[in-house]
C-alpha cells in the first residue's frame, strides 16, 4: 500500500500571506487539487514538504472583457469544460476534457495542470520499486536510467493544457515577493526535466489571460494515449489558425508529450501560413513536427512511433482547426 508521509498544511487567506509562507519555508509547495502532488508524495517524492493550500486565495473563476478571457489558476478543469467558450477557444475545454477522467477533472485545477511536473516511467514509480536501482538525476542521484551516460534529465512534459494555451497566445500572471509579472505561457517552461518550470519556489501562478481570437480563427487539440479514458499524452498537438481571404494568415503549432517542455514548431507554422492548407502544406507541417519532436524511451509507446505520430497529430489538428476557422464544427 502507498502511504502519504506526515506533512503540515498551511491555509493562507490571501495571496500575500501564501507568498510569505512560501518564502519562509524552504520546502513549502503550493497545493491546488492535489491530484498529482499527493500521488508524488505517496511515491516518496517531496516527503519533507510543507503544503500551502491555495483553496482560500480566491483564484477560481473565469471573466471576460472585450479583448481577453481571464482564467483563475484555481478554476477546476470541470468548470473549464462546462463553460460556454467563444468558438475559437472551445479548444481549451477540449484539452481539459482530455485530462484524466471526471473524478480527477472535478478536483484538478488549471494552475496545477500548467505547473504539472514532468514525468518518466522510472521516476513515477513507488519508492520501493525505484529502490532496486540507484537514484536518478531527477530524484537527486547522479545518473539517468533512460539515457545512460547523459547528464540531462529527459522527463516529459505531458500536461494537456499548456500546448493549447501556448497555441492560443495566453499570458500567465505570476506573483512573487517583488510583485506580479505577466509572461507568455511558453516562458513558464525551462526545458530541464528536473525543474521544468521557470517559477521560483516562492512564486505562484495566479491567472491566465487568453486573448479573444479575431473572426476567422480556429483551433484544435489532438492527443495520443494508450487508454482514452485515463492516460497521459504519449504525444499531442495543438494548432491555432487564423483564416483570412481564404488563406491561412497566421498559424501556431505546439507539440506536447514529446520533450521536456511543450515544443513550439515555427517551421510547421511557416509551412501553413500563406497557404490554403493544401496537401503539400500539410505534409511540410507534419514533416517539421516530426523533426522537432524529442521523444526518448520513458513513456508508453516507442519513441519512433511517437515521433511519427507527431506529424499525424499536427495534420489532424490543423485540418480540424481549419474547418472550425471556416465556421464549420469539426
Ligand atoms: C490517474 C491520473 C491520470 C492523470 N491524467 C492526466 C492527463 O491525462 N493529462 C494531464 O495533463 N494530467 C493528468 N493527470 C495529472 C493531474 O491530475 C492534472 O495535471 C491536474 O490538472 C493537476 O492539477 P491539481 O490542481 O490537482 O495540481 P496539484 O497536484 O495540486 O499540483 C501540481 C503541481 O503544481 C503546483 N501548483 C499547483 N497550483 C499552482 C499555482 N497556482 N502556482 C504555482 N504552482 C502550482 C503544485 O505545487 C504541484 O507541484 C493525471 C493524474 C492522475 C492521478
Ligand atoms: S529521464 Fe532519467 S533522470 Fe529524468 S526522471 Fe527519467 S530516469 Fe530520472
Short mmCIF file of C-alpha atoms and ligand atoms in Angstrom, two decimals:
data_model
loop_
_atom_site.label_atom_id
_atom_site.label_comp_id
_atom_site.label_asym_id
_atom_site.label_seq_id
_atom_site.Cartn_x
_atom_site.Cartn_y
_atom_site.Cartn_z
CA UNK A 1 0.00 0.00 0.00
CA UNK A 2 1.24 3.52 -0.78
CA UNK A 3 1.08 5.78 2.27
CA UNK A 4 1.26 9.55 2.49
CA UNK A 5 4.10 10.84 4.68
CA UNK A 6 3.27 13.18 7.58
CA UNK A 7 3.05 16.76 6.40
CA UNK A 8 1.80 20.15 7.58
CA UNK A 9 -0.81 22.13 5.64
CA UNK A 10 -0.88 25.92 5.81
CA UNK A 11 -4.15 27.60 4.89
CA UNK A 12 -3.41 31.22 3.98
CA UNK A 13 -6.37 33.55 3.44
CA UNK A 14 -4.74 35.81 0.87
CA UNK A 15 -2.15 35.65 -1.91
CA UNK A 16 0.19 37.89 0.11
CA UNK A 17 0.01 35.52 3.09
CA UNK A 18 0.55 32.50 0.85
CA UNK A 19 3.65 34.09 -0.70
CA UNK A 20 5.02 34.88 2.75
CA UNK A 21 4.71 31.26 3.83
CA UNK A 22 6.30 30.01 0.60
CA UNK A 23 9.23 32.40 1.00
CA UNK A 24 9.77 31.49 4.67
CA UNK A 25 9.58 27.69 4.46
CA UNK A 26 12.28 26.30 2.14
CA UNK A 27 10.43 23.07 1.33
CA UNK A 28 6.92 24.53 1.08
CA UNK A 29 4.89 23.62 -2.00
CA UNK A 30 1.62 25.03 -3.32
CA UNK A 31 -1.25 22.54 -3.04
CA UNK A 32 -4.09 23.01 -5.54
CA UNK A 33 -6.30 19.97 -6.33
CA UNK A 34 -3.55 17.63 -5.13
CA UNK A 35 -4.27 15.09 -7.89
CA UNK A 36 -0.60 14.99 -8.87
CA UNK A 37 1.28 16.36 -5.87
CA UNK A 38 -0.23 13.93 -3.35
CA UNK A 39 0.42 10.99 -5.68
CA UNK A 40 4.06 12.09 -5.99
CA UNK A 41 4.30 12.24 -2.17
CA UNK A 42 2.88 8.73 -1.91
CA UNK A 43 5.64 7.70 -4.30
CA UNK A 44 8.24 9.03 -1.88
CA UNK A 45 8.92 12.41 -3.51
CA UNK A 46 8.77 15.77 -1.64
CA UNK A 47 8.46 13.87 1.65
CA UNK A 48 9.81 16.83 3.65
CA UNK A 49 7.34 19.30 2.10
CA UNK A 50 5.02 21.67 3.95
CA UNK A 51 1.93 22.18 1.79
CA UNK A 52 0.40 25.61 1.21
CA UNK A 53 -3.25 25.24 0.29
CA UNK A 54 -4.38 27.62 -2.47
CA UNK A 55 -8.07 26.99 -1.72
CA UNK A 56 -8.59 30.22 0.27
CA UNK A 57 -6.84 32.59 -2.15
CA UNK A 58 -9.85 33.41 -4.34
CA UNK A 59 -8.14 32.17 -7.50
CA UNK A 60 -11.09 30.40 -9.07
CA UNK A 61 -13.31 31.80 -11.82
CA UNK A 62 -13.42 32.93 -15.45
CA UNK A 63 -14.02 36.54 -16.52
CA UNK A 64 -14.48 38.01 -19.97
CA UNK A 65 -13.56 41.52 -21.11
CA UNK A 66 -13.72 42.98 -24.65
CA UNK A 67 -10.33 41.55 -25.54
CA UNK A 68 -9.45 38.82 -23.06
CA UNK A 69 -10.65 35.81 -21.11
CA UNK A 70 -9.07 35.64 -17.67
CA UNK A 71 -8.98 32.21 -16.05
CA UNK A 72 -8.04 31.93 -12.36
CA UNK A 73 -5.38 29.32 -11.57
CA UNK A 74 -7.73 27.71 -9.03
CA UNK A 75 -10.51 27.10 -11.59
CA UNK A 76 -11.28 23.38 -11.83
CA UNK A 77 -10.95 21.57 -15.14
CA UNK A 78 -14.60 20.60 -14.71
CA UNK A 79 -15.62 24.28 -14.70
CA UNK A 80 -13.45 24.85 -17.75
CA UNK A 81 -15.27 22.07 -19.58
CA UNK A 82 -18.74 23.35 -18.72
CA UNK A 83 -18.01 26.94 -19.72
CA UNK A 84 -19.52 28.27 -22.97
CA UNK A 85 -16.40 29.40 -24.85
CA UNK A 86 -16.17 31.70 -27.84
CA UNK A 87 -15.91 29.39 -30.90
CA UNK A 88 -12.15 29.50 -31.46
CA UNK A 89 -11.40 28.94 -27.75
CA UNK A 90 -13.54 25.82 -27.40
CA UNK A 91 -10.18 24.08 -27.75
CA UNK A 92 -9.42 24.97 -24.10
CA UNK A 93 -12.39 22.87 -22.96
CA UNK A 94 -11.32 20.18 -25.44
CA UNK A 95 -7.90 19.95 -23.75
CA UNK A 96 -9.46 19.92 -20.25
CA UNK A 97 -11.72 17.03 -21.35
CA UNK A 98 -8.60 15.14 -22.45
CA UNK A 99 -7.17 15.22 -18.90
CA UNK A 100 -7.63 12.00 -16.90
CA UNK A 101 -11.29 11.26 -16.05
CA UNK A 102 -14.28 13.10 -14.43
CA UNK A 103 -13.44 12.38 -10.75
CA UNK A 104 -10.00 13.92 -11.27
CA UNK A 105 -11.27 16.75 -13.51
CA UNK A 106 -13.59 17.90 -10.74
CA UNK A 107 -10.68 18.36 -8.28
CA UNK A 108 -7.81 19.18 -10.66
CA UNK A 109 -7.11 22.86 -11.35
CA UNK A 110 -5.85 24.85 -14.29
CA UNK A 111 -2.82 26.06 -12.28
CA UNK A 112 -1.92 22.52 -11.23
CA UNK A 113 -2.09 21.39 -14.84
CA UNK A 114 0.13 24.21 -16.10
CA UNK A 115 2.58 23.62 -13.21
CA UNK A 116 2.41 19.81 -13.54
CA UNK A 117 5.77 18.13 -13.02
CA UNK A 118 7.45 16.31 -15.90
CA UNK A 119 7.04 12.54 -15.95
CA UNK A 120 9.16 9.45 -16.61
CA UNK A 121 8.49 5.71 -16.37
CA UNK A 122 11.27 5.43 -13.79
CA UNK A 123 10.62 8.49 -11.62
CA UNK A 124 6.82 7.98 -11.41
CA UNK A 125 7.05 4.68 -9.57
CA UNK A 126 6.85 3.88 -5.88
CA UNK A 127 9.93 4.40 -3.69
CA UNK A 128 10.07 0.60 -3.22
CA UNK A 129 10.08 -0.03 -6.99
CA UNK A 130 12.77 2.61 -7.54
CA UNK A 131 14.95 1.31 -4.70
CA UNK A 132 16.10 -1.55 -6.96
CA UNK A 133 18.35 0.94 -8.76
CA UNK A 134 20.42 3.97 -7.72
CA UNK A 135 18.52 7.27 -7.61
CA UNK A 136 18.28 9.05 -10.94
CA UNK A 137 19.13 12.72 -11.62
CA UNK A 138 15.56 13.94 -11.04
CA UNK A 139 15.47 12.16 -7.67
CA UNK A 140 18.79 13.70 -6.57
CA UNK A 141 21.08 10.94 -7.88
CA UNK A 142 23.90 11.02 -10.39
CA UNK A 143 22.63 9.10 -13.41
CA UNK A 144 19.77 8.76 -15.85
CA UNK A 145 18.26 5.31 -16.40
CA UNK A 146 16.68 6.31 -19.70
CA UNK A 147 19.64 7.91 -21.44
CA UNK A 148 22.63 6.24 -19.73
CA UNK A 149 25.77 8.35 -19.58
CA UNK A 150 23.87 11.60 -20.05
CA UNK A 151 23.87 14.47 -17.59
CA UNK A 152 20.41 15.80 -18.51
CA UNK A 153 17.01 14.62 -17.31
CA UNK A 154 14.61 13.86 -20.16
CA UNK A 155 11.40 13.58 -18.13
CA UNK A 156 8.47 14.54 -20.35
CA UNK A 157 6.04 17.44 -20.24
CA UNK A 158 2.71 15.61 -20.61
CA UNK A 159 0.16 18.16 -19.33
CA UNK A 160 -2.72 18.78 -21.75
CA UNK A 161 -3.48 22.48 -21.23
CA UNK A 162 -0.05 24.07 -21.88
CA UNK A 163 0.22 23.26 -25.63
CA UNK A 164 -3.28 24.68 -26.17
CA UNK A 165 -2.65 27.79 -24.05
CA UNK A 166 0.59 28.48 -25.92
CA UNK A 167 -1.12 27.97 -29.29
CA UNK A 168 -3.84 30.45 -28.25
CA UNK A 169 -1.22 33.06 -27.23
CA UNK A 170 -2.06 33.02 -23.48
CA UNK A 171 -0.16 35.03 -20.88
CA UNK A 172 0.42 33.94 -17.28
CA UNK A 173 0.26 36.25 -14.27
CA UNK A 174 2.90 35.28 -11.72
CA UNK A 175 3.11 36.70 -8.20
CA UNK A 176 6.22 36.75 -6.01
CA UNK A 177 7.84 38.80 -3.26
CA UNK A 178 8.60 41.63 -5.70
CA UNK A 179 5.05 41.95 -7.04
CA UNK A 180 3.47 40.36 -10.08
CA UNK A 181 4.54 40.00 -13.70
CA UNK A 182 2.98 38.71 -16.90
CA UNK A 183 4.88 36.20 -19.04
CA UNK A 184 3.82 34.27 -22.15
CA UNK A 185 2.82 30.75 -21.07
CA UNK A 186 5.64 29.47 -23.29
CA UNK A 187 8.09 31.30 -20.98
CA UNK A 188 6.96 29.24 -17.95
CA UNK A 189 8.82 26.15 -19.17
CA UNK A 190 12.56 25.71 -18.67
CA UNK A 191 13.24 22.56 -20.72
CA UNK A 192 15.05 20.96 -17.74
CA UNK A 193 13.25 17.72 -16.85
CA UNK A 194 14.39 18.08 -13.21
CA UNK A 195 12.99 21.56 -12.65
CA UNK A 196 10.64 22.08 -15.58
CA UNK A 197 9.19 25.50 -14.69
CA UNK A 198 10.77 28.94 -14.56
CA UNK A 199 8.70 29.92 -11.48
CA UNK A 200 10.77 30.12 -8.30
CA UNK A 201 9.63 28.07 -5.30
CA UNK A 202 8.37 31.32 -3.71
CA UNK A 203 6.14 32.29 -6.67
CA UNK A 204 2.55 31.46 -7.56
CA UNK A 205 0.71 31.30 -10.84
CA UNK A 206 -2.38 33.46 -10.27
CA UNK A 207 -4.24 33.57 -13.57
CA UNK A 208 -4.06 33.08 -17.30
CA UNK A 209 -5.11 35.67 -19.85
CA UNK A 210 -6.24 34.33 -23.19
CA UNK A 211 -6.70 36.91 -25.96
CA UNK A 212 -10.10 36.69 -27.68
CA UNK A 213 -9.32 35.50 -31.22
CA UNK A 214 -10.40 37.55 -34.26
CA UNK A 215 -13.20 36.32 -36.55
CA UNK A 216 -11.92 33.56 -38.82
CA UNK A 217 -9.79 31.89 -36.12
CA UNK A 218 -9.98 28.20 -35.23
CA UNK A 219 -8.01 25.80 -33.06
CA UNK A 220 -7.92 22.07 -32.27
CA UNK A 221 -6.12 19.66 -29.95
CA UNK A 222 -5.16 16.04 -30.71
CA UNK A 223 -3.84 13.58 -28.15
CA UNK A 224 -2.32 10.11 -28.49
CA UNK A 225 -2.65 7.87 -25.42
CA UNK A 226 -2.90 4.21 -24.58
CA UNK A 227 -6.33 4.33 -22.87
CA UNK A 228 -8.71 7.06 -23.93
CA UNK A 229 -10.37 7.07 -20.51
CA UNK A 230 -7.35 7.99 -18.40
CA UNK A 231 -3.85 8.17 -19.75
CA UNK A 232 -1.31 10.96 -20.09
CA UNK A 233 -0.31 12.10 -23.59
CA UNK A 234 2.27 9.91 -25.30
CA UNK A 235 2.19 12.71 -27.87
CA UNK A 236 -0.14 15.64 -28.53
CA UNK A 237 -0.52 18.61 -30.86
CA UNK A 238 -2.34 21.93 -30.60
CA UNK A 239 -2.88 24.04 -33.73
CA UNK A 240 -4.31 27.57 -33.85
CA UNK A 241 -5.04 29.18 -37.25
CA UNK A 242 -6.39 32.50 -38.48
CA UNK A 243 -8.14 32.31 -41.82
CA UNK A 244 -8.28 35.44 -43.99
CA UNK A 245 -9.41 35.81 -47.65
CA UNK A 246 -9.47 32.03 -47.98
CA UNK A 247 -5.84 31.60 -46.88
CA UNK A 248 -4.05 30.94 -43.60
CA UNK A 249 -2.83 34.32 -42.30
CA UNK A 250 -1.40 33.04 -39.02
CA UNK A 251 -0.55 29.64 -37.53
CA UNK A 252 0.72 28.43 -34.17
CA UNK A 253 1.73 24.81 -33.76
CA UNK A 254 2.73 23.29 -30.41
CA UNK A 255 3.63 19.70 -29.50
CA UNK A 256 3.08 18.08 -26.09
CA UNK A 257 4.37 14.79 -24.65
CA UNK A 258 7.36 14.87 -26.99
CA UNK A 259 10.01 16.70 -24.99
CA UNK A 260 10.88 18.16 -21.62
CA UNK A 261 8.60 21.14 -22.36
CA UNK A 262 5.81 21.98 -24.80
CA UNK A 263 7.53 22.45 -28.16
CA UNK A 264 6.51 25.27 -30.47
CA UNK A 265 7.29 24.38 -34.10
CA UNK A 266 7.97 27.58 -36.11
CA UNK A 267 8.83 25.57 -39.25
CA UNK A 268 5.39 23.94 -39.21
CA UNK A 269 3.77 27.36 -38.72
CA UNK A 270 5.71 28.75 -41.70
CA UNK A 271 4.64 25.76 -43.81
CA UNK A 272 0.94 26.53 -43.17
CA UNK A 273 0.98 30.34 -43.33
CA UNK A 274 0.14 31.83 -46.73
CA UNK A 275 -1.42 28.58 -47.96
CA UNK A 276 -4.93 27.17 -48.20
CA UNK A 277 -3.80 24.14 -46.22
CA UNK A 278 -3.33 22.13 -49.40
CA UNK A 279 -1.89 18.61 -49.06
CA UNK A 280 1.64 19.84 -49.71
CA UNK A 281 1.49 22.47 -46.93
CA UNK A 282 0.07 19.88 -44.53
CA UNK A 283 2.79 17.39 -45.45
CA UNK A 284 5.51 20.01 -44.85
CA UNK A 285 4.00 20.97 -41.48
CA UNK A 286 3.84 17.29 -40.49
CA UNK A 287 7.45 16.78 -41.53
CA UNK A 288 8.53 19.79 -39.45
CA UNK A 289 6.71 18.38 -36.41
CA UNK A 290 8.42 15.00 -36.81
CA UNK A 291 11.80 16.78 -36.96
CA UNK A 292 11.04 18.89 -33.87
CA UNK A 293 9.82 16.02 -31.64
CA UNK A 294 12.30 14.80 -28.99
CA UNK A 295 10.84 11.54 -27.64
CA UNK A 296 13.01 9.21 -25.54
CA UNK A 297 12.14 5.82 -24.11
CA UNK A 298 10.38 6.90 -20.92
CA UNK A 299 6.63 6.80 -21.63
CA UNK A 300 4.15 4.36 -23.13
CA UNK A 301 4.76 3.58 -26.83
CA UNK A 302 8.11 3.66 -28.60
CA UNK A 303 9.95 6.89 -29.40
CA UNK A 304 9.86 6.04 -33.13
CA UNK A 305 6.07 5.66 -33.10
CA UNK A 306 5.53 8.81 -31.04
CA UNK A 307 7.79 10.80 -33.35
CA UNK A 308 5.89 9.57 -36.40
CA UNK A 309 2.58 10.39 -34.71
CA UNK A 310 3.73 14.00 -34.11
CA UNK A 311 3.23 14.56 -37.84
CA UNK A 312 -0.11 12.73 -37.92
CA UNK A 313 -1.47 14.70 -34.93
CA UNK A 314 -0.36 18.06 -36.36
CA UNK A 315 -2.03 17.25 -39.68
CA UNK A 316 -5.27 16.18 -37.95
CA UNK A 317 -5.33 19.20 -35.64
CA UNK A 318 -4.56 21.61 -38.50
CA UNK A 319 -7.42 20.22 -40.62
CA UNK A 320 -9.90 20.46 -37.73
CA UNK A 321 -8.72 23.98 -36.83
CA UNK A 322 -9.14 24.99 -40.48
CA UNK A 323 -12.68 23.66 -40.61
CA UNK A 324 -13.53 25.45 -37.37
CA UNK A 325 -11.97 28.68 -38.68
CA UNK A 326 -14.40 28.43 -41.61
CA UNK A 327 -17.27 28.33 -39.10
CA UNK A 328 -17.97 24.63 -39.59
CA UNK A 329 -17.74 22.50 -36.44
CA UNK A 330 -15.31 19.57 -36.59
C1 LIG B 1 -4.73 8.71 -12.81
C2 LIG B 1 -4.29 10.08 -13.24
C3 LIG B 1 -4.39 10.43 -14.57
C4 LIG B 1 -3.99 11.70 -14.98
N1 LIG B 1 -4.09 12.02 -16.32
C5 LIG B 1 -3.69 13.24 -16.75
C6 LIG B 1 -3.80 13.58 -18.13
O1 LIG B 1 -4.28 12.81 -18.96
N2 LIG B 1 -3.38 14.81 -18.52
C7 LIG B 1 -2.85 15.72 -17.64
O2 LIG B 1 -2.50 16.82 -18.06
N3 LIG B 1 -2.75 15.41 -16.31
C8 LIG B 1 -3.16 14.22 -15.85
N4 LIG B 1 -3.06 13.91 -14.51
C9 LIG B 1 -2.36 14.82 -13.59
C10 LIG B 1 -3.23 15.81 -12.83
O3 LIG B 1 -4.42 15.21 -12.38
C11 LIG B 1 -3.60 17.04 -13.65
O4 LIG B 1 -2.48 17.53 -14.37
C12 LIG B 1 -4.19 18.17 -12.81
O5 LIG B 1 -4.61 19.23 -13.64
C13 LIG B 1 -3.23 18.72 -11.75
O6 LIG B 1 -3.92 19.76 -11.07
P1 LIG B 1 -4.01 19.81 -9.49
O7 LIG B 1 -4.79 21.04 -9.15
O8 LIG B 1 -4.53 18.55 -8.91
O9 LIG B 1 -2.47 20.02 -9.13
P2 LIG B 1 -1.66 19.64 -7.81
O10 LIG B 1 -1.42 18.18 -7.77
O11 LIG B 1 -2.24 20.30 -6.61
O12 LIG B 1 -0.29 20.40 -8.15
C14 LIG B 1 0.54 20.02 -9.23
C15 LIG B 1 1.83 20.86 -9.18
O13 LIG B 1 1.54 22.22 -9.48
C16 LIG B 1 1.94 23.09 -8.41
N5 LIG B 1 0.93 24.15 -8.40
C17 LIG B 1 -0.41 23.99 -8.37
N6 LIG B 1 -1.03 25.18 -8.48
C18 LIG B 1 -0.05 26.11 -8.57
C19 LIG B 1 -0.07 27.55 -8.68
N7 LIG B 1 -1.21 28.24 -8.77
N8 LIG B 1 1.13 28.20 -8.73
C20 LIG B 1 2.29 27.51 -8.64
N9 LIG B 1 2.37 26.17 -8.55
C21 LIG B 1 1.20 25.47 -8.51
C22 LIG B 1 1.99 22.20 -7.18
O14 LIG B 1 2.87 22.70 -6.20
C23 LIG B 1 2.47 20.88 -7.80
O15 LIG B 1 3.86 20.93 -7.95
C24 LIG B 1 -3.48 12.64 -14.04
C25 LIG B 1 -3.40 12.29 -12.69
C26 LIG B 1 -3.80 11.03 -12.28
C27 LIG B 1 -3.72 10.67 -10.82
S1 LIG B 2 14.72 10.89 -17.67
FE1 LIG B 2 16.39 9.95 -16.44
S2 LIG B 2 16.90 11.47 -14.86
FE2 LIG B 2 14.93 12.05 -15.74
S3 LIG B 2 13.38 11.12 -14.41
FE3 LIG B 2 13.77 9.64 -16.04
S4 LIG B 2 15.39 8.29 -15.29
FE4 LIG B 2 15.32 10.12 -13.98
#
